[in-house]
Short mmCIF file of C-alpha atoms and ligand atoms in Angstrom, two decimals:
data_model
loop_
_atom_site.label_atom_id
_atom_site.label_comp_id
_atom_site.label_asym_id
_atom_site.label_seq_id
_atom_site.Cartn_x
_atom_site.Cartn_y
_atom_site.Cartn_z
CA MET A 1 127.88 54.84 71.57
CA THR A 2 126.33 58.30 70.26
CA ARG A 3 125.47 61.35 72.65
CA LYS A 4 121.53 59.63 72.00
CA ASP A 5 122.54 56.61 73.99
CA THR A 6 124.41 58.11 76.39
CA GLN A 7 121.67 59.80 77.49
CA LYS A 8 119.16 57.24 77.35
CA SER A 9 122.13 54.67 78.83
CA GLU A 10 122.06 57.05 81.91
CA PHE A 11 118.18 57.40 82.40
CA ILE A 12 117.49 53.66 82.20
CA ALA A 13 120.43 53.43 84.62
CA ALA A 14 118.87 55.98 87.09
CA LEU A 15 115.69 53.90 86.87
CA ALA A 16 117.52 50.65 87.84
CA ALA A 17 119.37 52.33 90.32
CA ALA A 18 116.19 53.69 92.16
CA LEU A 19 114.05 50.17 91.57
CA GLU A 20 117.52 48.67 93.41
CA GLY A 21 118.02 51.60 96.28
CA LYS A 22 113.98 51.09 96.57
CA THR A 23 114.05 54.93 96.29
CA PHE A 24 111.88 54.54 93.07
CA ILE A 25 108.55 56.50 93.21
CA LYS A 26 106.85 56.52 89.99
CA LEU A 27 107.86 56.82 86.43
CA THR A 28 105.92 59.02 83.54
CA LEU A 29 106.12 58.41 79.96
CA GLY A 30 104.68 61.56 77.98
CA LYS A 31 104.83 63.25 74.27
CA PHE A 32 103.13 59.63 72.30
CA ARG A 33 103.91 59.78 69.57
CA GLY A 34 103.18 56.31 68.18
CA GLU A 35 99.77 55.09 66.83
CA GLY A 36 96.33 55.57 68.69
CA ASP A 37 95.54 58.20 71.20
CA PRO A 38 96.72 57.77 74.51
CA GLY A 39 97.79 60.40 76.83
CA LYS A 40 100.46 59.76 79.08
CA ALA A 41 101.49 56.33 81.11
CA VAL A 42 102.54 56.11 84.15
CA ALA A 43 104.61 53.30 86.04
CA THR A 44 104.37 51.72 89.72
CA LEU A 45 105.67 49.41 91.84
CA VAL A 46 102.99 47.07 93.05
CA ALA A 47 104.07 43.37 94.96
CA LEU A 48 102.79 40.00 92.94
CA LYS A 49 103.04 37.48 95.60
CA ASP A 50 104.76 39.76 97.36
CA ILE A 51 107.54 40.23 94.47
CA PRO A 52 107.97 43.91 93.14
CA HIS A 53 106.90 44.51 89.89
CA LEU A 54 106.43 47.56 87.34
CA LYS A 55 102.85 48.02 87.04
CA LEU A 56 102.25 50.42 83.79
CA VAL A 57 99.12 52.24 83.07
CA THR A 58 98.21 53.54 79.81
CA SER A 59 95.35 56.43 80.12
CA PHE A 60 93.19 56.22 76.82
CA ALA A 61 90.04 57.85 76.23
CA ARG A 62 87.46 55.67 77.41
CA LYS A 63 89.66 53.01 79.69
CA ASP A 64 93.01 52.49 81.27
CA ASP A 65 95.16 49.78 79.62
CA THR A 66 97.34 47.83 82.42
CA LYS A 67 100.29 46.00 81.85
CA THR A 68 102.36 44.02 84.64
CA PHE A 69 106.13 43.25 84.15
CA SER A 70 108.79 41.68 86.58
CA ILE A 71 111.58 44.34 86.81
CA ASN A 72 113.98 43.50 84.55
CA ASP A 73 111.45 43.11 81.80
CA GLY A 74 109.81 46.35 82.77
CA ILE A 75 113.07 48.22 82.46
CA ASN A 76 113.52 46.83 79.08
CA TYR A 77 109.93 47.91 77.96
CA ILE A 78 110.27 51.21 79.11
CA LYS A 79 113.91 51.19 77.19
CA SER A 80 112.24 50.35 74.18
CA GLU A 81 109.38 52.80 74.64
CA ILE A 82 111.47 56.45 75.31
CA GLY A 83 112.93 57.77 72.19
CA GLU A 84 110.48 56.38 69.95
CA THR A 85 106.95 55.81 71.07
CA TYR A 86 107.09 58.32 73.64
CA LEU A 87 109.05 61.34 73.58
CA SER A 88 109.39 62.58 77.33
CA ALA A 89 110.14 60.41 80.61
CA THR A 90 110.48 61.41 83.72
CA LEU A 91 111.77 59.38 86.88
CA PHE A 92 110.64 60.76 90.11
CA ALA A 93 112.53 58.70 92.93
CA ALA A 94 113.00 59.72 96.45
CA ASP A 95 115.72 61.90 95.97
CA ARG A 96 115.89 63.86 92.35
CA ASP A 97 113.71 64.08 89.49
CA VAL A 98 115.39 62.83 86.25
CA THR A 99 113.67 63.96 83.06
CA LEU A 100 114.75 62.46 79.29
CA THR A 101 112.88 64.81 76.18
CA TYR A 102 113.89 64.23 72.56
CA SER A 103 112.94 67.40 70.22
CA ARG A 104 111.46 66.89 67.18
CA LYS A 105 114.58 66.04 65.32
CA ARG A 106 114.89 63.16 68.47
CA GLU A 107 117.96 64.91 69.74
CA PRO A 108 118.02 63.85 73.73
CA HIS A 109 118.14 66.36 76.64
CA LEU A 110 118.68 65.19 80.19
CA THR A 111 118.19 66.54 83.04
CA SER A 112 118.34 66.14 87.10
CA GLY A 113 116.48 68.29 90.01
CA LYS A 114 115.48 67.98 93.08
CA PRO A 115 112.80 65.54 93.72
CA THR A 116 109.03 66.32 93.83
CA LEU A 117 107.61 63.49 95.39
CA ASN A 118 108.47 61.89 98.03
CA ALA A 119 106.66 58.67 98.81
CA SER A 120 108.62 57.01 102.04
CA ALA A 121 108.21 60.06 104.25
CA PRO A 122 104.60 61.06 104.31
CA ALA A 123 103.69 65.16 103.65
CA ALA A 124 103.43 66.78 107.40
CA HIS A 125 99.28 66.95 106.57
CA ASP A 126 99.34 63.39 105.71
CA ARG A 127 101.05 62.76 109.01
CA ALA A 128 98.98 64.63 110.94
CA LYS A 129 96.09 62.76 109.93
CA SER A 130 97.69 59.16 109.15
CA TYR A 131 97.65 58.79 113.75
CA LEU A 132 93.67 57.57 112.78
CA VAL A 133 94.97 54.84 111.37
CA PRO A 134 98.44 53.36 113.39
CA PRO A 135 100.27 51.23 110.37
CA ASP A 136 101.04 48.21 112.61
CA ARG A 137 96.97 47.38 112.84
CA PRO A 138 96.82 43.49 112.49
CA TYR A 139 94.54 44.10 109.76
CA LEU A 140 96.98 46.04 107.44
CA LYS A 141 99.04 43.62 108.13
CA ALA A 142 97.15 40.68 106.85
CA LEU A 143 96.15 42.69 103.67
CA GLN A 144 100.11 43.18 103.16
CA VAL A 145 99.76 46.91 103.49
CA SER A 146 102.58 46.82 106.12
CA ASP A 147 105.28 44.71 106.96
CA ALA A 148 105.75 42.28 109.92
CA ASP A 149 107.15 45.30 111.71
CA GLY A 150 104.08 47.59 111.47
CA CYS A 151 106.09 49.53 108.80
CA VAL A 152 103.83 50.37 105.53
CA LYS A 153 105.62 48.67 102.84
CA PRO A 154 106.59 51.00 99.80
CA THR A 155 104.58 49.47 97.60
CA MET A 156 101.57 50.26 99.61
CA GLN A 157 101.90 53.84 100.48
CA GLY A 158 99.28 55.19 97.66
CA LYS A 159 97.18 52.58 99.44
CA TYR A 160 97.66 53.69 103.58
CA ARG A 161 97.36 57.29 101.91
CA GLN A 162 93.83 56.04 100.53
CA ILE A 163 93.32 54.48 103.68
CA CYS A 164 93.94 57.10 106.07
CA ARG A 165 91.74 60.28 103.70
CA PHE A 166 88.66 57.91 103.87
CA ILE A 167 88.75 57.33 107.36
CA GLU A 168 89.70 60.98 108.30
CA ILE A 169 86.62 62.07 106.08
CA PHE A 170 84.04 59.49 106.95
CA ASP A 171 85.07 60.58 111.07
CA GLY A 172 84.39 64.25 110.10
CA LEU A 173 81.18 63.44 108.56
CA LEU A 174 80.58 61.00 111.57
CA LYS A 175 81.12 63.58 114.18
CA GLU A 176 78.47 66.07 112.16
CA SER A 177 76.22 64.06 111.20
CA ASP A 178 73.02 63.54 113.76
CA ARG A 179 73.16 60.89 115.95
CA SER A 180 70.77 62.10 118.37
CA ASP A 181 68.24 59.23 117.28
CA ALA A 182 71.19 56.40 117.27
CA LYS A 183 70.08 53.54 118.85
CA GLY A 184 73.08 50.94 120.07
CA ARG A 185 74.34 49.49 116.65
CA LEU A 186 75.20 51.13 113.45
CA SER A 187 74.76 49.20 110.38
CA ILE A 188 77.42 49.90 107.37
CA LEU A 189 76.73 48.35 103.98
CA ASP A 190 80.23 48.72 101.42
CA ILE A 191 78.88 48.07 98.03
CA GLY A 192 81.76 47.07 95.92
CA SER A 193 84.16 45.81 98.79
CA GLY A 194 87.00 44.54 96.70
CA LYS A 195 89.73 43.53 98.67
CA GLY A 196 88.57 44.96 101.66
CA TYR A 197 91.08 47.56 102.44
CA LEU A 198 88.79 50.20 102.95
CA THR A 199 86.07 48.10 105.06
CA PHE A 200 88.60 46.17 107.21
CA ALA A 201 89.84 50.32 107.95
CA LEU A 202 86.61 51.32 108.56
CA TYR A 203 85.18 48.44 110.81
CA ASP A 204 88.63 48.80 113.02
CA HIS A 205 88.56 52.23 113.24
CA MET A 206 84.38 52.40 114.24
CA THR A 207 85.35 49.50 116.61
CA THR A 208 88.47 49.15 117.82
CA THR A 209 89.31 53.05 117.82
CA LEU A 210 85.73 55.11 118.64
CA GLY A 211 84.76 51.66 120.65
CA LEU A 212 81.50 52.19 118.84
CA ASP A 213 78.48 48.77 117.98
CA CYS A 214 79.02 48.25 114.55
CA ARG A 215 77.79 45.67 111.88
CA MET A 216 79.03 45.94 108.84
CA THR A 217 78.77 44.23 105.74
CA GLY A 218 80.72 44.02 102.23
CA ILE A 219 78.97 43.44 98.86
CA GLU A 220 80.91 42.28 96.61
CA VAL A 221 79.81 39.83 93.13
CA ARG A 222 83.63 38.17 92.93
CA GLY A 223 83.03 34.93 95.34
CA ASP A 224 87.16 34.96 95.50
CA LEU A 225 87.07 37.81 97.15
CA VAL A 226 84.17 37.30 99.99
CA LYS A 227 85.94 34.36 100.64
CA LEU A 228 88.59 36.21 101.40
CA CYS A 229 88.22 38.83 103.07
CA ASN A 230 85.42 36.41 104.81
CA ASP A 231 88.38 33.82 106.09
CA LEU A 232 90.42 37.24 107.35
CA ALA A 233 87.31 38.73 109.24
CA ARG A 234 87.39 35.50 111.24
CA THR A 235 91.35 35.60 111.72
CA LEU A 236 91.05 38.92 113.03
CA ALA A 237 87.72 37.99 115.39
CA PHE A 238 85.67 40.98 113.58
CA SER A 239 82.68 39.41 114.76
CA GLY A 240 80.18 42.24 113.14
CA LEU A 241 82.17 42.39 110.14
CA SER A 242 81.22 39.86 106.99
CA PHE A 243 80.77 39.82 103.36
CA ASP A 244 78.07 38.77 100.98
CA ALA A 245 78.80 37.50 97.35
CA ALA A 246 76.27 39.13 95.63
CA GLU A 247 75.21 42.10 93.06
CA ALA A 248 75.15 45.60 94.13
CA GLY A 249 71.35 46.41 93.07
CA GLU A 250 69.99 43.29 95.40
CA LYS A 251 67.32 44.07 98.00
CA ARG A 252 68.71 44.15 101.47
CA ALA A 253 68.04 44.81 105.07
CA ALA A 254 68.29 48.49 105.98
CA ALA A 255 71.60 50.07 106.64
CA ASP A 256 72.44 53.11 108.54
CA VAL A 257 75.16 53.98 106.29
CA VAL A 258 76.29 53.02 102.77
CA ILE A 259 79.11 53.33 101.52
CA ALA A 260 80.14 52.40 97.61
CA LEU A 261 84.30 53.66 96.87
CA HIS A 262 84.97 52.67 93.17
CA ALA A 263 82.26 50.86 92.84
CA CYS A 264 82.19 50.13 89.24
CA ASP A 265 79.66 52.01 87.09
CA THR A 266 76.36 51.81 88.33
CA ALA A 267 77.35 50.04 90.86
CA THR A 268 77.70 53.30 92.47
CA ASP A 269 73.81 54.29 91.64
CA ASP A 270 72.48 50.85 93.00
CA ALA A 271 74.36 51.63 96.18
CA MET A 272 72.99 55.45 96.71
CA ALA A 273 69.54 53.90 95.45
CA LEU A 274 69.65 51.56 98.37
CA GLY A 275 71.33 54.06 100.80
CA ILE A 276 68.46 56.43 99.76
CA GLY A 277 65.48 53.29 99.91
CA ALA A 278 67.16 52.84 103.65
CA ASN A 279 66.76 56.05 104.65
CA ALA A 280 70.17 56.06 105.63
CA LYS A 281 72.50 58.46 107.29
CA MET A 282 75.41 58.94 105.40
CA ILE A 283 76.23 57.76 101.87
CA LEU A 284 79.67 57.85 100.73
CA ALA A 285 80.47 56.64 97.18
CA ALA A 286 83.99 57.31 95.17
CA PRO A 287 82.56 56.79 92.04
CA CYS A 288 84.28 55.62 88.78
CA CYS A 289 83.91 53.98 85.34
CA GLN A 290 80.56 55.96 84.45
CA HIS A 291 80.09 54.97 81.25
CA GLU A 292 75.95 55.66 81.32
CA LEU A 293 75.63 58.94 80.35
CA ALA A 294 78.75 59.49 78.08
CA PRO A 295 76.91 57.93 74.33
CA GLN A 296 73.79 60.18 75.74
CA ILE A 297 75.09 63.33 76.02
CA SER A 298 75.70 65.93 73.22
CA GLY A 299 75.71 69.28 74.99
CA ALA A 300 74.35 70.89 71.69
CA ASN A 301 71.53 72.20 73.67
CA ALA A 302 74.25 74.30 75.94
CA GLY A 303 76.49 75.13 73.70
CA LEU A 304 79.23 72.60 74.60
CA ALA A 305 79.93 70.90 71.49
CA GLY A 306 83.18 72.57 71.43
CA ILE A 307 83.95 70.06 74.41
CA THR A 308 82.00 66.54 73.07
CA LYS A 309 83.63 66.67 69.82
CA TYR A 310 86.87 65.88 71.39
CA PRO A 311 86.41 61.68 73.19
CA LEU A 312 88.90 62.53 75.99
CA LEU A 313 87.06 65.78 77.20
CA LYS A 314 83.73 64.21 76.27
CA GLN A 315 84.21 61.47 78.63
CA ARG A 316 85.69 64.00 81.47
CA GLN A 317 82.49 66.08 81.07
CA ALA A 318 79.75 62.84 81.11
CA ASP A 319 81.97 61.92 84.69
CA LEU A 320 80.90 65.48 85.88
CA VAL A 321 77.89 65.24 84.25
CA THR A 322 76.83 61.50 85.87
CA ASP A 323 77.91 63.18 89.86
CA ALA A 324 76.26 66.47 89.43
CA ALA A 325 72.89 64.08 88.35
CA ARG A 326 74.01 61.83 91.08
CA ALA A 327 75.09 64.47 94.09
CA LEU A 328 71.28 66.49 92.69
CA LEU A 329 68.97 63.53 93.08
CA LEU A 330 70.93 62.66 96.27
CA GLU A 331 69.95 66.30 97.78
CA ALA A 332 66.31 65.78 96.36
CA SER A 333 65.93 63.08 98.33
CA GLY A 334 67.00 64.96 101.38
CA TYR A 335 70.68 65.02 102.10
CA LYS A 336 73.20 67.73 102.70
CA VAL A 337 75.70 66.73 99.56
CA LYS A 338 79.41 67.46 99.54
CA VAL A 339 81.92 66.90 96.74
CA ILE A 340 85.62 66.02 97.74
CA GLU A 341 88.99 65.56 96.91
CA PHE A 342 89.11 61.98 97.78
CA VAL A 343 92.45 61.07 97.42
CA SER A 344 95.38 63.77 95.16
CA THR A 345 94.85 63.41 91.55
CA GLU A 346 98.80 62.46 91.67
CA HIS A 347 97.79 58.99 92.72
CA THR A 348 94.73 58.46 90.90
CA ALA A 349 92.54 60.15 88.15
CA LYS A 350 89.31 58.93 90.28
CA ASN A 351 89.29 61.05 92.81
CA ILE A 352 86.11 62.17 93.66
CA LEU A 353 84.11 61.81 96.65
CA ILE A 354 80.27 62.37 97.22
CA ALA A 355 79.45 62.81 100.64
CA ALA A 356 75.89 62.86 101.25
CA THR A 357 74.52 63.24 104.96
CA LYS A 358 70.68 63.13 105.65
CA SER A 359 69.11 66.38 106.41
CA GLY A 360 66.10 68.15 107.24
CA SER A 361 66.96 71.32 105.53
CA VAL A 362 67.72 70.83 102.18
CA ASN A 363 65.57 72.60 99.42
CA ARG A 364 64.77 69.15 97.88
CA ASP A 365 62.73 70.83 95.01
CA ARG A 366 65.43 73.18 93.59
CA ALA A 367 67.77 70.25 93.33
CA MET A 368 65.02 68.63 91.50
CA ARG A 369 64.89 71.65 89.29
CA GLN A 370 68.33 71.64 88.89
CA TYR A 371 68.77 68.11 87.92
CA GLN A 372 66.17 68.37 85.46
CA GLU A 373 67.79 71.76 83.52
CA LEU A 374 70.73 69.46 83.97
CA LYS A 375 69.38 66.74 81.87
CA ARG A 376 67.79 69.05 79.38
CA ALA A 377 70.97 70.93 78.76
CA THR A 378 73.55 68.25 78.29
CA GLY A 379 70.39 65.91 76.46
CA PHE A 380 71.08 62.23 78.44
CA GLU A 381 67.83 60.44 78.75
CA THR A 382 67.76 57.63 81.14
CA HIS A 383 69.84 57.62 84.05
CA HIS A 384 70.27 54.51 86.29
CA LEU A 385 69.80 55.94 90.02
CA VAL A 386 66.54 57.13 88.73
CA ALA A 387 65.33 54.42 87.45
CA GLN A 388 66.20 52.72 90.93
CA LEU A 389 64.59 55.57 92.27
CA LYS A 390 61.45 55.25 90.81
CA GLY A 391 58.56 57.53 90.67
CA VAL A 392 61.14 60.86 91.88
CA GLU A 393 61.11 62.31 88.62
C1 SAM B 1 88.14 48.73 92.10
S1 SAM B 1 86.85 47.60 93.18
C2 SAM B 1 87.09 48.65 94.59
C3 SAM B 1 86.95 47.58 95.94
C4 SAM B 1 87.06 48.82 97.17
N1 SAM B 1 85.85 49.17 97.31
C5 SAM B 1 87.85 49.50 97.46
O1 SAM B 1 87.98 51.09 96.48
O2 SAM B 1 89.08 49.41 97.90
C6 SAM B 1 85.31 47.58 92.39
C7 SAM B 1 84.57 46.59 92.94
O3 SAM B 1 83.60 46.40 93.19
C8 SAM B 1 82.78 44.93 92.57
N2 SAM B 1 81.64 45.18 91.88
C9 SAM B 1 81.96 45.96 90.18
N3 SAM B 1 80.52 46.14 90.19
C10 SAM B 1 79.54 45.12 90.98
C11 SAM B 1 78.13 44.99 91.41
N4 SAM B 1 77.35 45.68 90.95
N5 SAM B 1 78.25 44.60 92.21
C12 SAM B 1 78.88 44.32 93.86
N6 SAM B 1 80.01 44.44 93.28
C13 SAM B 1 80.81 45.02 92.26
C14 SAM B 1 84.36 44.64 91.96
O4 SAM B 1 84.31 42.92 91.64
C15 SAM B 1 85.46 45.03 92.20
O5 SAM B 1 85.88 44.35 93.19
#
């Protein structure tokens, strides 16, 4: 075996051992040298029907490509890519990091060092906050986030951290919000509720932890997920929680709070328009898949051609413009807006949370002027949120 093969074999052995010994956190592939334009690829563990699999997400300019493998197939796939299409690979395990890089002449260099990530033990700041969401809550077990003993499963650490962070943010905003005229029941709409992780978490927090009278509805286009969530709500006797198979843009009864977490593309705008129309006290959205404005943005007026000529930077710029436009329209509608980091970028790039609370002290005219300036500078013409709000401009 050549030195080249030995180093690669050692790296693959370290990967297999980490997967076997349950110390694997993630693996990244970088320095792409194949065809096309992907950035890096990240492999993490996912459970499919309770069996661990490797999920490999390759980031392209406009979308991500996801492949899911059995553990053995995943190891073989990674083995075939390293040193060929990717010239660097880093294994993040709970006990160490292992990196294999190749020089231009394809000479390998294997190094190992202290771990930079630790999946099993939450960081001290996460531990302090996780008291809001005890891992042994029945809905967490039912949703397979925690095992039967109430311990968070290794593959669900990221999801659990996201749940904890969301509840922590929501809890803080609820305390800050003006609930002086709150009479009895609080109604919450969750647009694009998906499998319901955050919906169940919020309902449980509002009712079990805070003892509030809460009625919550998840809105989700996928009928299979709606059925799954309604069945679980019944099993858990969450009598105020239900799910509707419907489009985000459909008209609905008033709500005190509207949330939309990673609701795709303009479903976020529909949720915001719904909240504004209902005069909701709080609107929380974690946007993703912002596709509407990118094709319209030129940035030429603002001297941004140096950004927009690169497709990846243009998309990032469009994401920022889209979310800034949304935040400004919320302000123009009388909401105090915070744009905060939802979860660390280490877990997902979709990590911005727009948190809006109704307030009488917002400079609405200034926000609308800033919106118009942003629109002029970046060159977009049509915006779904404006279309839904009708007459706001
Ligand atoms: C990425 S998932 C997020 C699920 C959940 N909110 C979470 O954060 O875990 C987005 C969900 O939104 C749903 N969705 C997308 N567009 C929608 C629309 N226009 N109306 C209702 N649901 C929508 C999708 O079917 C999907 O289940």
